[in-house]
Short mmCIF file of C-alpha atoms in Angstrom, two decimals:
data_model
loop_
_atom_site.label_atom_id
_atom_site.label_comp_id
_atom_site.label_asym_id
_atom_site.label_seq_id
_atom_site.Cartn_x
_atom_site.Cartn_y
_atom_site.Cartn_z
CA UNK U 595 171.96 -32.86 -0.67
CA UNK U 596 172.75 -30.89 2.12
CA UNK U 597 170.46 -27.71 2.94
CA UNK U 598 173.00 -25.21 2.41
CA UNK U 599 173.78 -26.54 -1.06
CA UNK U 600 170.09 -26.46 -1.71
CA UNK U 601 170.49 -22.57 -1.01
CA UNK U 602 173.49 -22.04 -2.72
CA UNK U 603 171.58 -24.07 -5.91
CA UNK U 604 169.13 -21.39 -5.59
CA UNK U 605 171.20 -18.77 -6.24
CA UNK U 606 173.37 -20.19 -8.67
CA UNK U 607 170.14 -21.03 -10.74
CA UNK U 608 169.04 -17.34 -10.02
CA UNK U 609 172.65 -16.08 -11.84
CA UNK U 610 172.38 -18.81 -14.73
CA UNK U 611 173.53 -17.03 -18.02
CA UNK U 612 173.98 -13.49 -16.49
CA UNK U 613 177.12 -11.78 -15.75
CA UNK U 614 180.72 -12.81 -14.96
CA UNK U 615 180.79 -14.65 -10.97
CA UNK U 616 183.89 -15.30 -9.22
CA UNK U 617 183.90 -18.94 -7.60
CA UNK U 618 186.70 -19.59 -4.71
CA UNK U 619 186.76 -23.76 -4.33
CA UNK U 620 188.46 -25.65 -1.37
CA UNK U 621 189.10 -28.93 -1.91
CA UNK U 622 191.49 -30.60 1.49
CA UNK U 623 194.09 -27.35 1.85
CA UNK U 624 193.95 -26.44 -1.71
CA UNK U 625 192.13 -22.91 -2.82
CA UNK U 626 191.43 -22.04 -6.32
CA UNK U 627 189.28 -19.16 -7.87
CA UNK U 628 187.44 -19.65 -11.40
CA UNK U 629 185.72 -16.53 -12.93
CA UNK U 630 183.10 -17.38 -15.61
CA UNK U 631 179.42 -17.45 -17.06
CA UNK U 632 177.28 -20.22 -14.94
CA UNK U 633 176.26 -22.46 -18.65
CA UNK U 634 174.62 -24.88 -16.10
CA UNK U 635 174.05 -26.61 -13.45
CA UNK U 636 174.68 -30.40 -14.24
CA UNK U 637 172.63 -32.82 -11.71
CA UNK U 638 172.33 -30.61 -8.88
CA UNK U 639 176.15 -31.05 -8.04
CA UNK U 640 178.22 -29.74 -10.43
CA UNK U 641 178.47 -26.15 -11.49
CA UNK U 642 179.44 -25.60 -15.31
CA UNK U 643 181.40 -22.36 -15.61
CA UNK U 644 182.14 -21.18 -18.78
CA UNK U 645 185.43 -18.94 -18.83
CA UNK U 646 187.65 -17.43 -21.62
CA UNK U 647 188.09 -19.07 -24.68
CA UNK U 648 185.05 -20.91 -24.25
CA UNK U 649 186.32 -23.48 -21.70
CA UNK U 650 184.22 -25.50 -19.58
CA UNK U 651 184.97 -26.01 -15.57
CA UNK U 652 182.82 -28.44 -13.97
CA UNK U 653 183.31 -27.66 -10.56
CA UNK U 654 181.31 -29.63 -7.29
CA UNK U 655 178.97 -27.36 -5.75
CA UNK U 656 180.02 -28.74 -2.80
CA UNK U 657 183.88 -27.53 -2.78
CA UNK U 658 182.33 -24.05 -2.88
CA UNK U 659 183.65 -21.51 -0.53
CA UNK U 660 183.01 -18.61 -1.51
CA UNK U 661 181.09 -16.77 -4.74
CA UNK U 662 181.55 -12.54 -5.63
CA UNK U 663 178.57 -11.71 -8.05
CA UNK U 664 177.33 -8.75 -9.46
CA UNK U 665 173.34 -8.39 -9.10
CA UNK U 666 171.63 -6.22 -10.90
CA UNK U 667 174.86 -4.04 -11.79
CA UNK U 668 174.98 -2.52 -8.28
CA UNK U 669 177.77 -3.18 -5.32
CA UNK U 670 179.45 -6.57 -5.11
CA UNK U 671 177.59 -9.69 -3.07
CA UNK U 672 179.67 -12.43 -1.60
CA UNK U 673 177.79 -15.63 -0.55
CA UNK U 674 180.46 -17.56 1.92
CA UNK U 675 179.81 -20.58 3.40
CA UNK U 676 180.15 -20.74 7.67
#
């Protein structure tokens, strides 16, 4: 695993069943944004986001560009990869 997906592990792990995160993924030229409750984080590699309506997205930790949280209910964070 690359060291800044250990990081980025971390702090998923550190959100795990909290409050809504917003998750941009890049995969080749292709941007998409998933908003959800982390419900786990399968293997190391795959982030389970649980949206509306209950739906699953596994998405590869390693497609992640960019994640908006809320911590603690104060300003906005953004954790975006260089």
């Amino acid at each position: 695993m690359d060291p800044r997906d250990e990081k980025l592990v971390e702090l998923l792990s550190s959100l795990q069943k909290k409050k809504d995160i917003c998750v941009t993924v890049i995969s080749g030229v292709e941007a998409c944004e998933y908003t959800g409750v982390i419900d786990e984080i399968f293997d190391g590699c795959y982030l389970v986001l649980k949206g509306n309506a209950e739906v699953k997205v596994y998405i590869p930790i390693a497609c992640i560009y960019k994640l908006i949280y809320y911590y603690d209910d104060q300003q906005p964070a953004i954790f975006e990869r260089q």
